[in-house]
XYZ file of C-alpha atoms in Angstrom:
605
model
C -4.634 -11.683 -8.089
C -4.834 -14.674 -10.731
C -2.400 -17.449 -11.011
C -1.900 -20.808 -12.030
C 0.072 -22.974 -9.917
C 2.929 -24.787 -11.246
C 2.841 -28.376 -11.375
C 6.356 -28.856 -10.121
C 8.013 -30.286 -13.162
C 11.108 -28.605 -14.974
C 10.371 -27.730 -18.756
C 11.965 -29.272 -21.509
C 15.184 -27.512 -22.339
C 17.962 -26.161 -20.753
C 17.037 -22.942 -18.139
C 19.241 -20.102 -19.767
C 19.244 -18.023 -15.980
C 19.013 -18.379 -12.612
C 16.618 -16.237 -10.979
C 16.492 -16.195 -7.150
C 13.308 -15.470 -5.009
C 14.395 -13.325 -1.611
C 12.121 -12.526 1.277
C 14.034 -9.008 2.691
C 12.273 -9.002 5.997
C 12.272 -6.880 8.756
C 13.873 -9.318 11.659
C 14.800 -11.797 8.971
C 15.632 -12.385 5.511
C 16.088 -15.709 3.245
C 17.071 -16.557 -0.481
C 15.553 -19.110 -2.445
C 15.511 -20.823 -6.101
C 13.813 -23.697 -8.001
C 15.646 -26.791 -8.537
C 14.793 -29.754 -10.385
C 10.843 -28.052 -10.318
C 10.736 -27.749 -6.303
C 11.581 -24.350 -4.595
C 14.224 -24.512 -1.606
C 16.086 -22.482 0.350
C 20.224 -21.865 0.343
C 21.391 -22.272 3.492
C 24.710 -20.566 4.496
C 27.912 -22.264 5.756
C 26.260 -22.790 8.925
C 23.597 -24.254 7.558
C 21.141 -21.482 8.380
C 18.201 -21.004 5.433
C 17.102 -18.058 7.472
C 19.346 -15.281 8.464
C 18.875 -11.745 10.906
C 18.384 -8.593 8.716
C 21.101 -7.245 10.748
C 24.141 -5.334 9.690
C 27.512 -4.258 11.600
C 29.846 -1.194 10.296
C 33.322 -1.587 10.891
C 35.535 1.626 11.324
C 37.454 0.614 8.512
C 34.968 -0.284 6.350
C 34.365 -3.864 7.436
C 31.090 -5.289 6.935
C 28.946 -8.185 8.679
C 25.537 -9.250 8.382
C 23.684 -11.914 10.020
C 24.519 -13.915 13.220
C 27.835 -12.548 13.018
C 26.731 -8.876 13.389
C 24.221 -9.792 15.920
C 27.232 -10.897 17.977
C 28.300 -7.286 18.058
C 25.033 -6.096 19.167
C 25.339 -4.005 22.765
C 28.767 -3.521 22.639
C 29.023 -1.564 18.969
C 25.821 -0.132 16.922
C 24.027 -2.806 14.925
C 21.524 -1.718 12.410
C 18.143 -4.307 12.240
C 14.929 -3.524 11.428
C 16.157 -1.136 8.860
C 12.785 -2.019 6.702
C 11.134 0.418 8.474
C 13.241 3.002 6.883
C 12.736 2.193 3.440
C 10.835 5.096 1.157
C 10.325 7.247 4.688
C 11.148 11.043 5.123
C 12.585 12.812 7.823
C 9.926 13.148 10.718
C 7.704 10.180 9.828
C 9.952 7.288 12.142
C 10.310 7.600 15.793
C 11.651 5.301 18.188
C 14.166 3.451 15.706
C 16.715 1.425 17.715
C 19.605 3.769 16.392
C 19.919 7.426 16.214
C 18.926 9.085 12.660
C 20.190 11.613 10.753
C 17.414 13.312 9.074
C 19.455 16.140 7.061
C 19.564 15.145 3.341
C 17.166 11.907 3.720
C 17.432 9.437 6.254
C 20.454 8.057 7.702
C 21.281 5.525 10.269
C 25.052 5.408 10.787
C 26.080 7.824 8.237
C 24.220 5.024 5.360
C 20.478 5.401 3.860
C 18.457 2.915 4.517
C 18.889 1.264 1.083
C 22.390 1.149 1.402
C 22.059 -0.860 4.724
C 19.346 -3.483 3.258
C 21.363 -3.884 0.172
C 24.315 -5.079 2.593
C 22.104 -7.806 3.475
C 21.022 -8.293 -0.218
C 24.875 -9.098 -1.140
C 25.161 -11.669 1.768
C 21.971 -13.402 0.220
C 23.565 -13.171 -3.319
C 26.673 -14.492 -2.168
C 25.015 -17.055 -0.650
C 23.123 -17.951 -3.747
C 26.078 -17.766 -5.874
C 28.295 -20.218 -3.610
C 25.303 -22.620 -3.252
C 24.456 -22.673 -6.825
C 27.896 -22.818 -8.163
C 27.225 -20.080 -10.384
C 27.264 -15.685 -10.222
C 23.671 -14.628 -9.527
C 22.094 -11.532 -10.760
C 18.481 -11.495 -11.087
C 16.078 -11.931 -8.606
C 12.527 -11.516 -7.387
C 12.189 -9.159 -3.799
C 9.010 -9.685 -1.433
C 7.584 -6.767 -0.131
C 4.829 -5.868 2.598
C 1.146 -5.367 0.215
C 0.707 -2.062 1.606
C 4.157 -0.691 0.886
C 3.802 2.835 -1.185
C 5.406 3.388 -4.431
C 8.333 5.419 -2.433
C 9.059 2.358 -0.360
C 9.027 -0.417 -3.409
C 11.567 1.759 -5.340
C 13.656 2.148 -2.192
C 13.529 -1.605 -2.228
C 14.205 -2.034 -5.866
C 17.365 0.221 -5.453
C 18.735 -1.688 -2.580
C 18.632 -4.663 -4.767
C 20.438 -2.566 -7.633
C 23.132 -1.215 -5.389
C 23.632 -5.222 -3.936
C 24.081 -6.170 -7.956
C 21.031 -7.800 -8.387
C 18.464 -6.740 -11.431
C 14.971 -6.814 -9.311
C 12.903 -8.296 -12.085
C 9.877 -8.369 -9.982
C 8.553 -6.584 -6.485
C 6.593 -9.439 -5.056
C 3.682 -8.572 -2.370
C 4.630 -10.945 0.648
C 1.196 -12.141 1.323
C 0.773 -13.090 -2.672
C 4.013 -14.990 -2.170
C 2.791 -16.841 1.403
C 0.198 -17.466 -1.056
C 1.886 -19.369 -3.615
C 4.131 -21.613 -1.006
C 0.345 -22.793 0.388
C -1.101 -23.134 -3.149
C 1.539 -25.049 -4.242
C 0.638 -28.097 -1.996
C -3.028 -28.244 -2.637
C -3.213 -28.415 -6.880
C -6.590 -29.423 -7.707
C -8.505 -28.238 -4.411
C -11.326 -25.927 -4.332
C -11.127 -23.501 -1.781
C -10.653 -19.771 0.135
C -8.166 -19.402 2.486
C -7.151 -15.979 4.140
C -3.365 -15.685 4.782
C -2.688 -13.801 7.756
C 0.906 -12.411 7.978
C 2.593 -10.936 10.811
C 6.429 -10.545 10.596
C 8.619 -8.252 12.652
C 7.445 -4.999 11.111
C 4.713 -5.684 9.109
C 0.977 -7.085 8.986
C -0.900 -8.130 5.576
C -4.109 -10.185 5.510
C -5.032 -11.836 1.908
C -8.405 -13.624 0.921
C -7.690 -15.712 -1.754
C -9.806 -18.127 -3.576
C -8.263 -21.272 -5.365
C -10.156 -23.599 -7.864
C -8.419 -26.085 -9.886
C -4.797 -24.695 -9.559
C -5.648 -21.342 -10.128
C -5.745 -18.611 -7.617
C -7.287 -15.316 -7.305
C -6.671 -12.889 -4.335
C -10.219 -11.270 -3.718
C -8.677 -8.482 -1.299
C -5.833 -7.558 0.661
C -5.509 -5.096 3.958
C -2.222 -4.607 6.164
C -0.594 -2.447 8.495
C 3.307 -1.567 7.309
C 3.923 -0.437 10.954
C 2.564 -3.627 12.986
C 4.964 -6.224 14.277
C 6.924 -7.984 16.566
C 9.318 -4.960 16.939
C 6.217 -3.127 18.141
C 5.581 -5.537 20.890
C 9.552 -5.396 21.707
C 9.186 -1.546 22.397
C 5.989 -2.471 24.408
C 7.418 -4.824 26.578
C 10.574 -2.588 27.361
C 8.259 0.108 27.965
C 6.412 -2.136 30.657
C 9.801 -3.417 31.962
C 10.834 0.294 32.291
C 7.607 1.427 34.269
C 7.840 -1.360 36.521
C 11.578 -1.127 37.453
C 11.980 2.634 37.119
C 15.179 1.527 34.753
C 16.018 3.943 32.120
C 17.638 3.475 28.855
C 18.373 6.769 27.520
C 21.715 5.598 26.211
C 21.229 4.169 22.641
C 23.705 1.214 23.061
C 21.929 0.590 26.344
C 18.357 0.664 24.985
C 19.876 -1.347 21.584
C 20.528 -4.041 24.282
C 17.420 -3.800 26.374
C 15.340 -4.185 23.358
C 17.328 -7.412 22.145
C 16.860 -8.991 25.938
C 12.656 -7.885 25.675
C 13.061 -9.526 22.555
C 14.541 -12.941 23.766
C 12.080 -12.558 27.098
C 8.981 -12.581 24.004
C 10.147 -15.577 22.408
C 10.839 -17.463 25.362
C 7.265 -16.954 26.590
C 5.883 -18.647 23.483
C 6.565 -21.500 25.375
C 6.654 -20.667 28.979
C 4.276 -19.279 31.064
C 7.329 -17.178 33.101
C 10.382 -15.821 32.155
C 12.853 -13.116 33.782
C 13.937 -10.032 31.863
C 17.776 -9.567 32.932
C 20.124 -6.743 32.123
C 23.155 -6.610 33.786
C 25.329 -3.633 34.409
C 22.170 -1.212 33.751
C 20.873 1.401 35.326
C 22.001 2.813 38.740
C 21.529 -0.163 40.731
C 23.750 -1.867 38.254
C 21.549 -4.299 36.714
C 17.635 -4.235 35.961
C 16.161 -7.775 36.667
C 12.140 -8.312 36.492
C 10.000 -11.164 36.251
C 7.313 -11.137 32.903
C 4.443 -13.832 32.871
C 2.368 -14.660 29.957
C -0.157 -12.729 30.742
C 1.591 -9.628 30.853
C 3.056 -9.927 27.343
C -0.916 -11.066 26.274
C -2.066 -7.479 27.718
C 0.438 -5.638 25.957
C -0.086 -7.647 23.067
C -3.952 -7.015 22.900
C -3.657 -3.945 21.266
C -1.635 -4.915 18.440
C -3.813 -7.906 18.020
C -6.975 -6.375 17.670
C -5.244 -3.624 14.993
C -4.806 -6.950 13.310
C -7.913 -8.384 13.654
C -9.781 -5.185 12.168
C -7.750 -5.616 9.201
C -9.265 -8.954 8.901
C -12.836 -7.953 9.024
C -11.744 -5.083 6.599
C -10.222 -7.883 4.059
C -13.422 -10.205 4.529
C -15.646 -7.064 4.204
C -13.944 -6.005 0.808
C -14.078 -9.956 -0.615
C -17.696 -9.653 0.473
C -17.576 -13.109 2.177
C -18.414 -14.289 5.820
C -15.820 -16.269 7.639
C -17.833 -19.118 7.425
C -17.033 -18.940 3.691
C -13.435 -19.385 4.393
C -12.020 -23.013 4.071
C -8.362 -22.203 5.883
C -6.915 -19.435 7.806
C -2.864 -19.723 6.812
C -0.580 -18.350 9.419
C 2.977 -17.040 8.384
C 5.509 -14.628 9.784
C 7.597 -15.059 12.739
C 5.444 -13.399 15.176
C 2.490 -15.900 15.016
C 4.346 -18.117 17.070
C 2.923 -15.810 19.965
C -0.211 -18.062 21.519
C -1.912 -15.175 21.992
C -1.966 -14.420 18.280
C -2.895 -17.992 17.237
C -5.837 -17.815 19.824
C -7.121 -14.603 18.493
C -7.418 -15.566 14.996
C -8.911 -18.963 16.088
C -11.257 -17.112 18.031
C -12.289 -14.446 15.523
C -12.293 -16.844 12.500
C -14.221 -19.874 14.016
C -11.996 -22.344 13.223
C -8.284 -23.403 14.030
C -5.477 -21.817 11.463
C -3.793 -23.891 9.272
C -0.218 -24.002 10.657
C 1.202 -26.035 7.701
C 3.815 -22.914 6.320
C 6.976 -22.265 7.821
C 6.340 -18.948 9.786
C 9.834 -17.627 8.635
C 10.191 -19.415 5.399
C 6.720 -19.742 3.770
C 7.589 -15.901 2.107
C 11.150 -16.697 0.491
C 9.363 -20.087 -0.972
C 6.666 -18.470 -2.776
C 9.380 -15.871 -3.861
C 11.392 -18.371 -5.106
C 8.071 -19.736 -7.105
C 7.604 -16.527 -8.899
C 11.562 -16.427 -9.367
C 11.209 -19.873 -11.499
C 8.350 -19.208 -12.999
C 10.144 -15.974 -14.459
C 13.178 -17.833 -15.314
C 11.155 -20.832 -17.115
C 12.214 -23.749 -14.309
C 8.554 -23.939 -13.798
C 5.850 -23.797 -16.144
C 4.327 -20.450 -16.758
C 2.283 -18.554 -13.908
C -0.173 -15.561 -14.699
C 0.385 -13.620 -11.520
C -1.556 -10.567 -10.835
C -1.825 -8.779 -7.344
C -3.963 -5.790 -5.936
C -3.788 -2.371 -5.112
C -4.705 -1.343 -1.721
C -5.991 1.880 -2.224
C -7.951 3.608 -5.128
C -5.652 6.153 -7.472
C -7.319 9.339 -9.417
C -6.672 12.727 -9.867
C -8.249 15.999 -8.211
C -10.615 17.452 -10.613
C -12.633 21.124 -10.762
C -14.388 21.822 -7.561
C -11.834 19.819 -5.448
C -13.283 16.411 -6.214
C -11.362 13.036 -5.989
C -11.943 11.327 -9.380
C -11.323 7.719 -9.218
C -9.172 6.355 -12.192
C -8.069 2.804 -10.881
C -10.515 1.655 -7.772
C -9.080 -0.041 -4.930
C -8.381 -3.672 -5.353
C -8.119 -3.652 -8.789
C -5.588 -6.181 -10.333
C -2.450 -5.144 -11.296
C -0.800 -4.668 -14.066
C -3.219 -2.352 -14.842
C -4.179 0.652 -16.818
C -7.080 3.333 -17.161
C -7.623 6.707 -18.871
C -10.285 9.641 -18.978
C -10.477 12.732 -20.945
C -10.721 16.252 -19.483
C -11.432 19.480 -20.719
C -10.423 23.006 -19.418
C -12.682 24.558 -16.393
C -11.991 28.344 -17.692
C -12.049 29.791 -21.071
C -8.552 31.580 -21.705
C -6.951 28.781 -19.735
C -3.210 27.766 -21.095
C -2.223 24.675 -18.563
C -3.768 22.281 -16.729
C -2.767 20.706 -13.376
C -2.672 17.273 -12.658
C -2.563 16.106 -9.261
C -2.581 12.676 -8.420
C -4.205 11.200 -5.404
C -4.484 7.979 -3.061
C -7.012 6.983 -1.356
C -10.725 6.202 -0.688
C -12.402 10.210 0.180
C -14.833 11.733 -2.163
C -13.056 15.051 -1.796
C -9.112 15.352 -2.817
C -8.165 17.398 0.349
C -9.038 14.331 2.260
C -6.966 11.751 0.311
C -2.535 11.756 0.005
C -0.982 13.657 -2.834
C 1.354 11.165 -4.434
C 2.555 13.968 -6.716
C 1.821 16.840 -8.998
C 2.497 18.772 -12.712
C 1.095 20.690 -15.251
C -0.250 20.171 -19.167
C 0.527 22.815 -21.361
C -2.057 23.598 -24.269
C -3.210 26.417 -26.289
C -5.716 28.908 -24.991
C -9.330 27.753 -25.628
C -12.823 28.269 -25.039
C -14.354 26.434 -22.240
C -14.178 23.044 -22.789
C -12.670 22.932 -25.765
C -9.244 22.360 -24.982
C -8.810 18.430 -24.419
C -6.296 16.646 -21.900
C -6.469 12.842 -21.810
C -4.935 11.137 -18.739
C -3.984 7.576 -18.182
C -2.424 6.143 -15.469
C -0.594 2.734 -15.730
C 0.763 0.469 -12.533
C 2.940 -1.947 -13.786
C 3.706 -5.887 -12.147
C 5.998 -3.948 -9.633
C 2.804 -1.703 -8.247
C 5.035 1.210 -9.520
C 2.223 4.420 -10.913
C 2.812 5.746 -14.021
C 1.236 8.910 -15.196
C 0.672 10.029 -18.795
C -1.257 13.183 -20.009
C -1.865 14.135 -23.342
C -2.820 17.441 -25.279
C -4.965 15.965 -28.134
C -4.568 18.862 -30.032
C -0.918 18.239 -30.485
C -0.148 15.102 -29.453
C 2.645 16.105 -26.765
C 2.870 13.759 -23.770
C 3.933 14.320 -20.442
C 5.213 11.461 -18.431
C 5.846 10.932 -14.857
C 6.828 8.116 -12.721
C 5.447 8.420 -8.989
C 8.543 6.316 -7.864
C 9.616 9.008 -4.800
C 6.492 10.542 -3.596
C 6.171 9.376 0.125
C 3.113 9.501 1.239
C 2.947 12.584 4.073
C 1.397 9.947 6.941
C 2.552 7.356 8.734
C 1.817 4.282 7.175
C -0.715 2.952 9.638
C -3.321 5.155 8.896
C -3.600 3.244 5.393
C -5.626 1.020 7.345
C -7.308 4.277 8.639
C -8.306 5.986 5.138
C -10.533 2.839 4.531
C -12.158 3.153 7.923
C -12.499 7.119 7.583
C -14.033 6.677 4.247
C -16.681 4.151 5.814
C -17.208 6.675 8.683
C -17.515 9.812 6.505
C -19.419 8.109 3.418
C -22.673 9.563 3.953
C -21.057 13.099 5.019
C -18.719 12.827 2.090
C -21.137 11.596 -0.320
C -23.887 14.795 0.398
C -20.633 17.054 -0.142
C -19.823 15.734 -3.278
C -23.602 15.514 -4.745
C -23.560 19.403 -3.210
C -19.822 20.374 -5.036
C -21.138 18.792 -8.462
C -24.974 20.454 -8.232
C -23.086 23.706 -7.023
C -20.550 23.554 -10.270
C -23.860 22.937 -12.487
C -25.415 25.402 -10.816
C -22.805 27.868 -11.371
C -23.070 27.314 -14.978
C -26.892 27.251 -15.302
C -27.683 30.638 -13.627
C -25.951 32.792 -16.171
C -27.024 30.952 -19.073
C -30.613 31.327 -17.639
C -29.921 35.059 -17.536
C -28.909 35.262 -20.921
C -32.091 32.933 -21.763
C -34.372 35.572 -20.492
C -32.659 38.525 -22.060
C -32.577 37.013 -25.372
C -36.216 35.381 -24.985
C -37.805 38.352 -25.275
C -41.008 37.260 -26.954
C -40.514 34.094 -26.928
C -41.717 33.984 -22.927
C -44.900 34.576 -21.293
C -45.293 35.746 -18.056
C -46.235 32.389 -16.698
C -43.189 30.621 -18.004
C -40.764 33.458 -16.768
C -41.831 33.522 -13.543
C -41.358 29.454 -13.305
C -38.245 29.900 -14.194
C -37.302 33.169 -12.124
C -38.873 31.069 -8.989
C -36.701 28.010 -10.056
C -33.609 30.316 -9.798
C -34.428 32.053 -6.714
C -34.724 28.144 -5.272
C -31.363 26.993 -6.714
C -29.454 30.233 -5.188
C -31.348 29.611 -1.459
C -30.312 26.031 -1.727
C -26.711 27.229 -2.696
C -26.774 29.941 0.354
C -28.039 27.014 2.895
C -25.817 24.723 1.703
C -28.143 22.014 1.282
C -27.001 19.164 -0.781
C -30.161 17.486 -1.885
C -32.273 20.853 -2.220
C -29.575 21.752 -4.400
C -29.869 18.813 -6.716
C -33.432 19.259 -7.219
C -33.694 22.533 -7.722
C -31.213 22.370 -10.431
C -33.007 19.671 -12.187
C -36.190 22.111 -11.954
C -34.125 24.945 -13.636
C -32.955 22.853 -16.483
C -36.114 21.823 -17.113
C -38.052 25.165 -16.712
C -35.213 26.189 -19.279
C -35.776 23.492 -21.925
C -38.757 25.473 -23.672
C -37.337 28.888 -24.333
C -33.795 27.163 -24.999
C -35.353 25.188 -28.206
C -37.441 27.923 -29.079
C -33.965 30.441 -29.165
C -32.103 27.516 -31.115
C -35.051 27.312 -33.245
C -35.037 30.943 -34.279
C -31.348 31.183 -34.757
C -31.767 28.738 -36.964
C -34.349 30.471 -38.868
C -32.302 33.615 -38.795
C -29.304 31.754 -40.154
C -31.102 30.512 -43.020
C -32.529 33.707 -44.129
C -29.073 35.195 -44.172
C -28.162 32.459 -46.200
C -31.061 32.795 -48.845
C -31.137 36.909 -48.878
C -27.164 36.098 -49.915
């Protein structure tokens, strides 16, 4: 990401429209706007700038959001953490607080995740319209950096259901970087933004010079946050007390109490987990120490530190190269998190940003730029994983590499692999592995063309990623100019989101094996083209090849076949090169003879 930081002054002339910035969080949400050149968050009637991401639906169609909804939790179902359902499909979600209907798409209390999120956005839209004394219609909404296309599209749809035009989907660590950078104009520094919220984690490394900074890398996990620690704490309490919370309403009450205990232990050494009228004994009471919580949090924190390590490697930086480590997200209040971050980076983290407000402030800054309330900022994010297509032999052909700045586009020309082929299947992939089967399929479609000899039909494929991170694929038959355009919006990846991080780890772990298989596959494909050609050369080259040369060609041919049989990549690659070189002389003689014969026929005519 490259951007110029605004100087805090409104442009001359009237601002024609208001665009608000919204942090649609797993646990809390907020809305902000640029006023008189400065980003501010807008408070509701109770003076709260940050509201719980909670929604209650009444039997008669009533809807309550935020604190009002939370007050009903434990008595009647209240939807929380709905962000974890956005863009997900049946079988991809487990341990959600409320029962899920997994029939025709995920639903909770009979409503889609987009419909539930839309109620939160409606409330934020109402607050903004009331505070600004004018109707708000446009918004910038933030999402975790590792949200895939389906999750981003679901967020955009939720905004539309709320009556908002979503003018930009902005990555959360990018928004936090904007909020951080606004206060440090003119400085030259590198910083890591560590964002641990209620449901997601992101780490971004950025470099800032004279008010312009660039995101060098980003790494994250969309299934890592405070909610996971709440569940781990509740499971620990169940194991210690023997209580069971199989009833969904009682489990929701228990998770609420676990969250309260977790928060209290940020300031206290000991806190009691109390849940009256629960279990066979009529209630549950269990003492929890900060040490207990830290032991439960350790594996979750280690997952975040693994992301930090990978982001630094991607940015080609050492920990010592950083000037600051900025913490944002409510879960960074946990002392064990701060201690782990300080230990890993070798410095005390920067706590200058409000954990719950930084992302919304960054979204407000970007909204102000788009509306003209602030001077222009050029904002480019990065792609978290490589994008490409499957090519002949099952290879992954990367068109847009990982950590490319967006918006971006890239293309390549492909030909038919088989004579008489009438169509080409375009299989869109995301991932870091060399073989197509080891990456994630985002979608596929076919491009038809007139039958042609092998290598004659030509299809151009172009990938284009817009500023919201949504991928569009264009395939064109160059002979007819006919285009096929597919927008990858609803193709959720068929794996858990935390495996995005695992994808990068696996690509490193299997790098040598993957590359060996790719080298072997490419050499085998070349050999399969070369072997029939060699047989043809020997048949047609009678009188042009002496015994010594023919023996050399046959020996090289035998070595190629043996290498294929042994599946030895390096041996096959070398053997193909030897065979190719051994046939160069006779191939050149055949061309010369063909030209002489053609010239002779022309003279006879």
